[in-house]
Tab-separated table of C-alpha atoms in Angstrom:
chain	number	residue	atom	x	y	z
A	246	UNK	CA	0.000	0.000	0.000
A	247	UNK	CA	2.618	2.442	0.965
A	248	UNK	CA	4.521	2.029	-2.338
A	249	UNK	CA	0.637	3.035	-4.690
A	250	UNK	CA	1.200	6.902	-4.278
A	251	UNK	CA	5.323	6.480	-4.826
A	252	UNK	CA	4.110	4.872	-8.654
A	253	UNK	CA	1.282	7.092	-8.794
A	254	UNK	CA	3.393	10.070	-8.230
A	255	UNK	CA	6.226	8.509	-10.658
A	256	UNK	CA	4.053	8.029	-13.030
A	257	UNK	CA	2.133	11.294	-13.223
A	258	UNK	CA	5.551	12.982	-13.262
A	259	UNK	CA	6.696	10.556	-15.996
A	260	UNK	CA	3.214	11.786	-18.048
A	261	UNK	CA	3.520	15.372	-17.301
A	262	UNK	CA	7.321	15.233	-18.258
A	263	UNK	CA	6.175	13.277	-21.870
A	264	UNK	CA	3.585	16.025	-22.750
A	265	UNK	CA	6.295	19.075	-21.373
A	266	UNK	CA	8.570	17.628	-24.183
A	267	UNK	CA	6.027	17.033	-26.456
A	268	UNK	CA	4.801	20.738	-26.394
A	269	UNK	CA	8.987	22.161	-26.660
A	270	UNK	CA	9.840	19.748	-29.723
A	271	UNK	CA	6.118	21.107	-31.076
A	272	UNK	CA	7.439	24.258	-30.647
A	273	UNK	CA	10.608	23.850	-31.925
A	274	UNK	CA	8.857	21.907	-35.197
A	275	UNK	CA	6.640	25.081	-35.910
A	276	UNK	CA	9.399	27.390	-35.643
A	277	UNK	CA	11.794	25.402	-38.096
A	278	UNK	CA	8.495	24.891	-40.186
A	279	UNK	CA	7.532	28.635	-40.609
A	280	UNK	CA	11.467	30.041	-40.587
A	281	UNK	CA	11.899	27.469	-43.277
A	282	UNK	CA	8.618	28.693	-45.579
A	283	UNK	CA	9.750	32.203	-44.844
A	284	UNK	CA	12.967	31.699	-46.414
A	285	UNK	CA	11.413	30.158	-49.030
A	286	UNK	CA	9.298	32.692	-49.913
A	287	UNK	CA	12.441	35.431	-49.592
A	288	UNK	CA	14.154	33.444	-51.873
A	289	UNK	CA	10.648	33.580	-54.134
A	290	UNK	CA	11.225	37.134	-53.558
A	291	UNK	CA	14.977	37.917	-54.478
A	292	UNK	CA	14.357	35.772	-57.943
A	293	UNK	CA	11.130	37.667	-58.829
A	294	UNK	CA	12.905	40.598	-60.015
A	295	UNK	CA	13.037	40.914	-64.030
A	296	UNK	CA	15.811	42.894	-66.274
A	297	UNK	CA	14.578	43.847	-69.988
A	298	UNK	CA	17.602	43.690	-71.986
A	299	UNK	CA	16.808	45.161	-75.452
A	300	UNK	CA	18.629	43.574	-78.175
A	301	UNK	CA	19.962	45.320	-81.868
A	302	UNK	CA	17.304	44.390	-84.955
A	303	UNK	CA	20.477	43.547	-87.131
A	304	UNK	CA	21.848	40.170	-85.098
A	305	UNK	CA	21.421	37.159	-86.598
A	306	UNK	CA	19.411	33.982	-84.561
A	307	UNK	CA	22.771	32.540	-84.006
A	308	UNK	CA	24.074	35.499	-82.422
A	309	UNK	CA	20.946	35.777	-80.336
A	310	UNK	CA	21.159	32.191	-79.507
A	311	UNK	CA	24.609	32.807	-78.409
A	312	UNK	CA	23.758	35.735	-76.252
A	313	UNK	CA	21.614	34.543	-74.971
A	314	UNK	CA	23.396	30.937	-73.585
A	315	UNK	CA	25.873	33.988	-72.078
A	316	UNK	CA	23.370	35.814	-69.823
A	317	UNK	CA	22.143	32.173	-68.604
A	318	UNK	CA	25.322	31.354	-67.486
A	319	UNK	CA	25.775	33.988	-65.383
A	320	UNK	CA	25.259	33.124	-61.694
A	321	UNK	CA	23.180	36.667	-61.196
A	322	UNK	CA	20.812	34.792	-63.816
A	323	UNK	CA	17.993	32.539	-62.976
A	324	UNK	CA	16.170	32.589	-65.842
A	325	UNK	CA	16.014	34.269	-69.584
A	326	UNK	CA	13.340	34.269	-71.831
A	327	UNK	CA	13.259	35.758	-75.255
A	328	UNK	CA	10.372	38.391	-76.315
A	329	UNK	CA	10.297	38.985	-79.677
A	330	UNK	CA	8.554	42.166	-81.681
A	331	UNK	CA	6.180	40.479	-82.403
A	332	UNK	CA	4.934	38.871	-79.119
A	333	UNK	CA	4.869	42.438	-77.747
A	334	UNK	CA	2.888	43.624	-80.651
A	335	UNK	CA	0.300	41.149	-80.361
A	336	UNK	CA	0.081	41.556	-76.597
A	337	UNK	CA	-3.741	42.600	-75.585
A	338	UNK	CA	-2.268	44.781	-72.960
A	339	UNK	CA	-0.269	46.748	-74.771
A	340	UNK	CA	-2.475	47.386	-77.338
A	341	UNK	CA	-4.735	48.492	-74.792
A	342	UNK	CA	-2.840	50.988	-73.451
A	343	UNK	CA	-2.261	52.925	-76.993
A	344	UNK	CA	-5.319	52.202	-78.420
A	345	UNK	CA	-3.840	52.707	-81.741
A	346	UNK	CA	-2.382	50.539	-84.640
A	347	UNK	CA	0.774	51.039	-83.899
A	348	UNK	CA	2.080	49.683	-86.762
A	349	UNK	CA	0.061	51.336	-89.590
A	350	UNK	CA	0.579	54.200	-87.948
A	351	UNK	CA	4.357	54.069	-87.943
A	352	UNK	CA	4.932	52.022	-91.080
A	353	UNK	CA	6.773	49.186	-88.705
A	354	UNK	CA	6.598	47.829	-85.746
A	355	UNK	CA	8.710	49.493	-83.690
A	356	UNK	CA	9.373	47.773	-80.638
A	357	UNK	CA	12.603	45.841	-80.267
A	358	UNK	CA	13.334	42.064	-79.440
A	359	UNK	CA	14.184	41.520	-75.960
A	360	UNK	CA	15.236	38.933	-73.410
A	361	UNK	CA	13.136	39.018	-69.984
A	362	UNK	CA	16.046	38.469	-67.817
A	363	UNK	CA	15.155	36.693	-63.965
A	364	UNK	CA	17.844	37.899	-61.731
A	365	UNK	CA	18.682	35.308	-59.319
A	366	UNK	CA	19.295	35.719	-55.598
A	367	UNK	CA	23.062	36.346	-55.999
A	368	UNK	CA	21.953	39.770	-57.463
A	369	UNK	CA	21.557	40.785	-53.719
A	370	UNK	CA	24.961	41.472	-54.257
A	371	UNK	CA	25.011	44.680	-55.838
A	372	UNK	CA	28.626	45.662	-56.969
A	373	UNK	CA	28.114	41.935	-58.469
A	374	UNK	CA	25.266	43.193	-60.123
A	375	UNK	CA	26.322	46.681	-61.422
A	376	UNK	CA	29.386	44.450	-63.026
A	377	UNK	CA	26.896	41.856	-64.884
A	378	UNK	CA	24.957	44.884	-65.829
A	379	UNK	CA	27.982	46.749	-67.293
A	380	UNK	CA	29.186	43.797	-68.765
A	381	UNK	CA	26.424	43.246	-71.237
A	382	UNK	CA	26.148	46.607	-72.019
A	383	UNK	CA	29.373	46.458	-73.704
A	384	UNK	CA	28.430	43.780	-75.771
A	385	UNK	CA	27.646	45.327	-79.425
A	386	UNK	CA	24.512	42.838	-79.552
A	387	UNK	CA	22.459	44.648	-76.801
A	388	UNK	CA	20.704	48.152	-77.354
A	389	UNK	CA	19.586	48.688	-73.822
A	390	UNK	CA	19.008	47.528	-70.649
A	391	UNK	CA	16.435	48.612	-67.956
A	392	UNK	CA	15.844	47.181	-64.453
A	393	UNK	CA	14.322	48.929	-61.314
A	394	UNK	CA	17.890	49.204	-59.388
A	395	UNK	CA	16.511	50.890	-56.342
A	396	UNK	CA	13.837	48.494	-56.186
A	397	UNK	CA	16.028	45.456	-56.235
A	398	UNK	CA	18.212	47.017	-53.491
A	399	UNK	CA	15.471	47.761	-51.018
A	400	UNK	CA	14.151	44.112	-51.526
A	401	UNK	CA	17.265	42.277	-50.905
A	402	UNK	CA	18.081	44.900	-47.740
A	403	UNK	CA	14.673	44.297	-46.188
A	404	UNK	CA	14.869	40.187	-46.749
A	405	UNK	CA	18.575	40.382	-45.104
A	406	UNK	CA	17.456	42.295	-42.089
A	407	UNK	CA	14.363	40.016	-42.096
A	408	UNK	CA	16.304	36.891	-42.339
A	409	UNK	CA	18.875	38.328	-39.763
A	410	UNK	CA	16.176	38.799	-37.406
A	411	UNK	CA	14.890	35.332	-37.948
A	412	UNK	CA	17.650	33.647	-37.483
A	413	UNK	CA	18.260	35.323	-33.578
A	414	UNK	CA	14.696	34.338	-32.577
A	415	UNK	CA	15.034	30.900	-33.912
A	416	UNK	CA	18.348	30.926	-32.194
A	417	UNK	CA	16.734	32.384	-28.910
A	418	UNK	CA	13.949	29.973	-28.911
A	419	UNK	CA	16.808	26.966	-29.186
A	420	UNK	CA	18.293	27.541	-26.868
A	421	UNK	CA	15.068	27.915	-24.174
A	422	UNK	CA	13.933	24.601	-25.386
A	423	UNK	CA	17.102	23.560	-24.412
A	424	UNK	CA	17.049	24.611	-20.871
A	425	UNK	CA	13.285	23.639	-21.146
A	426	UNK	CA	14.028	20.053	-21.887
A	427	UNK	CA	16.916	20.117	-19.543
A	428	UNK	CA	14.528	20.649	-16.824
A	429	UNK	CA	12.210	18.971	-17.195
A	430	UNK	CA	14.192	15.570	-17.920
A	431	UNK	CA	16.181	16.515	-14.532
A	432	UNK	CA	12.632	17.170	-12.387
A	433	UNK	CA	11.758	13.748	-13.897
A	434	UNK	CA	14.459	11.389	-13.020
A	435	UNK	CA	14.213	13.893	-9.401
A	436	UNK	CA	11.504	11.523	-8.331
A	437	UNK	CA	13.447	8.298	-8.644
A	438	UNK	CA	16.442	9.374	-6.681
A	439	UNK	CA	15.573	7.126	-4.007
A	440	UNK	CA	15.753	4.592	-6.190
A	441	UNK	CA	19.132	5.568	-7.060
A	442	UNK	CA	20.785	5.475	-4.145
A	443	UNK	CA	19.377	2.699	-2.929
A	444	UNK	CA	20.693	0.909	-5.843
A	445	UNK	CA	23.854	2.131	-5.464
A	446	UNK	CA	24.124	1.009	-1.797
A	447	UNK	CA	23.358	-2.393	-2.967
A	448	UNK	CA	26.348	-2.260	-4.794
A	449	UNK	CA	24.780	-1.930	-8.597
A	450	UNK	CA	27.440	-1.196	-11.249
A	451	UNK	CA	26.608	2.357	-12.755
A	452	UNK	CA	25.795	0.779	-15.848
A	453	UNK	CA	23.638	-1.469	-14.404
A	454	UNK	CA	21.948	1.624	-12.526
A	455	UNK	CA	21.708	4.052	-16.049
A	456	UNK	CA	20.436	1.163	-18.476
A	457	UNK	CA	17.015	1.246	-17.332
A	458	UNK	CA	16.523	5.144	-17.361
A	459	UNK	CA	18.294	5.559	-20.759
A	460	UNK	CA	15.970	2.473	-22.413
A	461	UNK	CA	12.605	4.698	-20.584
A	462	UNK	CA	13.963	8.061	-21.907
A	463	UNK	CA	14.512	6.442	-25.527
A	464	UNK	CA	10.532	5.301	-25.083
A	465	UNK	CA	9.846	8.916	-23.244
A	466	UNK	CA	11.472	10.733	-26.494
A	467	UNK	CA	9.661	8.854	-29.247
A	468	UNK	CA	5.970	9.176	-27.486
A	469	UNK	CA	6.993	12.890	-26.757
A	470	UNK	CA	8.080	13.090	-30.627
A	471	UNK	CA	5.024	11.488	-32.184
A	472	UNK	CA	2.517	13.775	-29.723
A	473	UNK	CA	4.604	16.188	-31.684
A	474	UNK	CA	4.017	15.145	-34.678
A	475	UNK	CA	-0.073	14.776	-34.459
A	476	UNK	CA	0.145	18.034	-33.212
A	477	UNK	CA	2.212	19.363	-35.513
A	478	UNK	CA	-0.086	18.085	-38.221
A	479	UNK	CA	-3.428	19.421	-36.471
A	480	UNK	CA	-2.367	22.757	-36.540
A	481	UNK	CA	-1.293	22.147	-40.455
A	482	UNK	CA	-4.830	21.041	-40.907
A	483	UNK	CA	-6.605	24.108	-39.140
A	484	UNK	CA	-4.364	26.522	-40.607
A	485	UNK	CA	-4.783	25.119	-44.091
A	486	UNK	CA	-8.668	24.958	-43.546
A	487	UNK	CA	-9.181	28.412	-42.370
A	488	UNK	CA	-6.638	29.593	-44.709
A	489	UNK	CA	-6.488	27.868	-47.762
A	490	UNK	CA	-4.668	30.438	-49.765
A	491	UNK	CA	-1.164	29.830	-47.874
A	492	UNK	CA	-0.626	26.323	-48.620
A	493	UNK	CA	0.072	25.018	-45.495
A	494	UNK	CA	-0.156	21.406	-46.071
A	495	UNK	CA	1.189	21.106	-50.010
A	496	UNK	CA	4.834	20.820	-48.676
A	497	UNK	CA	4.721	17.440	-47.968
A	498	UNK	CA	8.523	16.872	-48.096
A	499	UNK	CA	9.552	19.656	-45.875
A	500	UNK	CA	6.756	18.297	-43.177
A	501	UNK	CA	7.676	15.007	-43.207
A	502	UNK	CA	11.198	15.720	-42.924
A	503	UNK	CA	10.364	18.173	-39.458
A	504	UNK	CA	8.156	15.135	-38.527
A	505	UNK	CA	10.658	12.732	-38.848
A	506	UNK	CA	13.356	15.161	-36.956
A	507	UNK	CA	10.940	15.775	-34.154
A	508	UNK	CA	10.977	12.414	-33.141
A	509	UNK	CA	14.748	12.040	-33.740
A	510	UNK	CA	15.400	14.936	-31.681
A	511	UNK	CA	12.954	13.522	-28.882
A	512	UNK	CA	15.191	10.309	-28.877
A	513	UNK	CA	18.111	11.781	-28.712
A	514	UNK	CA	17.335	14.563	-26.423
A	515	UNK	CA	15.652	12.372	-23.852
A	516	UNK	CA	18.568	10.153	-24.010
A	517	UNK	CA	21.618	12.361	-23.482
A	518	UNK	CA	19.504	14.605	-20.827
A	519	UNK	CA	19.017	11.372	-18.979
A	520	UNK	CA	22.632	10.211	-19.349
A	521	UNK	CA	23.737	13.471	-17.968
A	522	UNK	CA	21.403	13.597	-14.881
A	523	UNK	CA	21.265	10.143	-13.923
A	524	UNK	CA	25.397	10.116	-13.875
A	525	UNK	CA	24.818	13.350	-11.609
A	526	UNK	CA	22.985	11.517	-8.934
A	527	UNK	CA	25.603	8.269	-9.625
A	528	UNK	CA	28.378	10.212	-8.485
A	529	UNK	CA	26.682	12.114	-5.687
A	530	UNK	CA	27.210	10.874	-2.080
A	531	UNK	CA	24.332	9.437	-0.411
A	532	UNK	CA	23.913	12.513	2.440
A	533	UNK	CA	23.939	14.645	-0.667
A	534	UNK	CA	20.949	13.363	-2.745
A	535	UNK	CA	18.415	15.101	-1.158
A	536	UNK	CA	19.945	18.576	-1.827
A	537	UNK	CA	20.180	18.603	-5.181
């Protein structure tokens, strides 16, 4: 009878200690998930910006062909796309917006071929940039370029400062999971510290002693991951059914890969936390236990 509220209490403080890690490596999951699609969309962001480079009437298609294999292989480049006279011409928009014939009224058409040039996110590098940009204008093939250069430095100032500021809560919140976890793995194996010393002054081997806490904690870590995990996935759900429009659950790669490291992480944590505590109360004297 006397030893029913010694289990009970081990027990309850084995549950709440589960659910405590449950909730940080939840945490941790949702922060790596939504730093992650942030990034992504910066990076979205930085290669959405588009340079028209004009090119002469007189080059041949070889000579476009060529120049244009040159701008792609520049690493400021993500992608080119030629635009001929034509295409521009026949564009709905554009003859919208003059509401003319264009070419009767001129005799030709008059607009030039050009290559829609996607800047990649190396352009955030703006002497890089300025360099690429003066190096095509001295080629004889192109007539003109046009970009908007204060534009594309704003973006890729705001995403760094952004990202910067990311990056030092994600780090922040680390490392209070951290302690969190600590804690709560130490208040855990707190409870059995009777059981400790009473093994030790038995005369049990402190591997024979640590075994059975690390093969719990392995068990603790996985339940705590995979509580994680459903959780994880709940709030997916509800975030993709009251908001539809962000996509929440159409990364299916990324979440299963912050599923899969949440229970890692629980494993792994739980383990090594345990290792370290339960050696701790090993090594203590008896008379010392209880102050601790």
């Amino acid at each position: 009878m006397k030893n029913r509220p010694t289990k009970s209490k081990i027990l309850r403080s084995y549950s709440v200690a589960t659910i405590s890690i449950a909730l940080v490596l939840f945490l941790l999951g949702s922060i790596s998930y939504a730093m992650i699609s942030i990034f992504r969309s910066a990076q979205g962001v930085r290669e959405g910006v588009v340079m028209l480079v004009e090119i002469d009437d007189d080059i041949s298609v070889a000579e476009r062909d060529s120049l244009s294999n040159t701008i792609a292989a520049n690493k400021m480049v993500a992608k080119v796309e030629f635009v001929s006279k034509d295409q521009k011409l026949a564009d709905p928009a554009f003859r919208h917006a003059f509401d003319v014939d264009v070419e009767s009224l001129m005799g030709k058409n008059p607009l030039p071929d050009s290559f829609d040039v996607t800047l990649s996110a190396e352009a955030a590098d703006s002497e890089a940039l300025t360099a690429f940009v003066e190096q095509l204008t001295a080629m004889p093939e192109v007539a003109h370029i046009s970009y908007p250069e204060d534009m594309v430095e704003q973006v890729h100032s705001v995403l760094d400062t952004m990202q910067f500021l990311l990056l030092l809560f994600g780090g922040a919140m680390l490392l209070i999971s951290v302690v969190l976890l600590n804690n709560t793995i130490r208040l855990s194996i707190y409870s059995r510290r009777e059981a400790i010393n009473t093994m030790k002054l038995v005369g049990a081997t402190k591997w024979f002693i640590i075994k059975p806490f690390l093969g719990r904690s392995a068990l603790q870590g996985a339940i705590a991951g995979i509580l994680a995990t459903l959780l994880f996935a709940l709030t997916l759900f509800c975030i993709d059914h009251t908001l539809p429009e962000l996509g929440a659950i159409e990364q299916v790669e990324l979440i299963a890969i912050i599923a899969a490291i949440m229970v890692a992480s629980g494993v792994v944590v739980a383990v090594l936390f345990t290792l370290f505590t339960v050696n701790k109360f090993v090594n203590m004297r008896s008379n010392k236990i209880h102050m601790y």
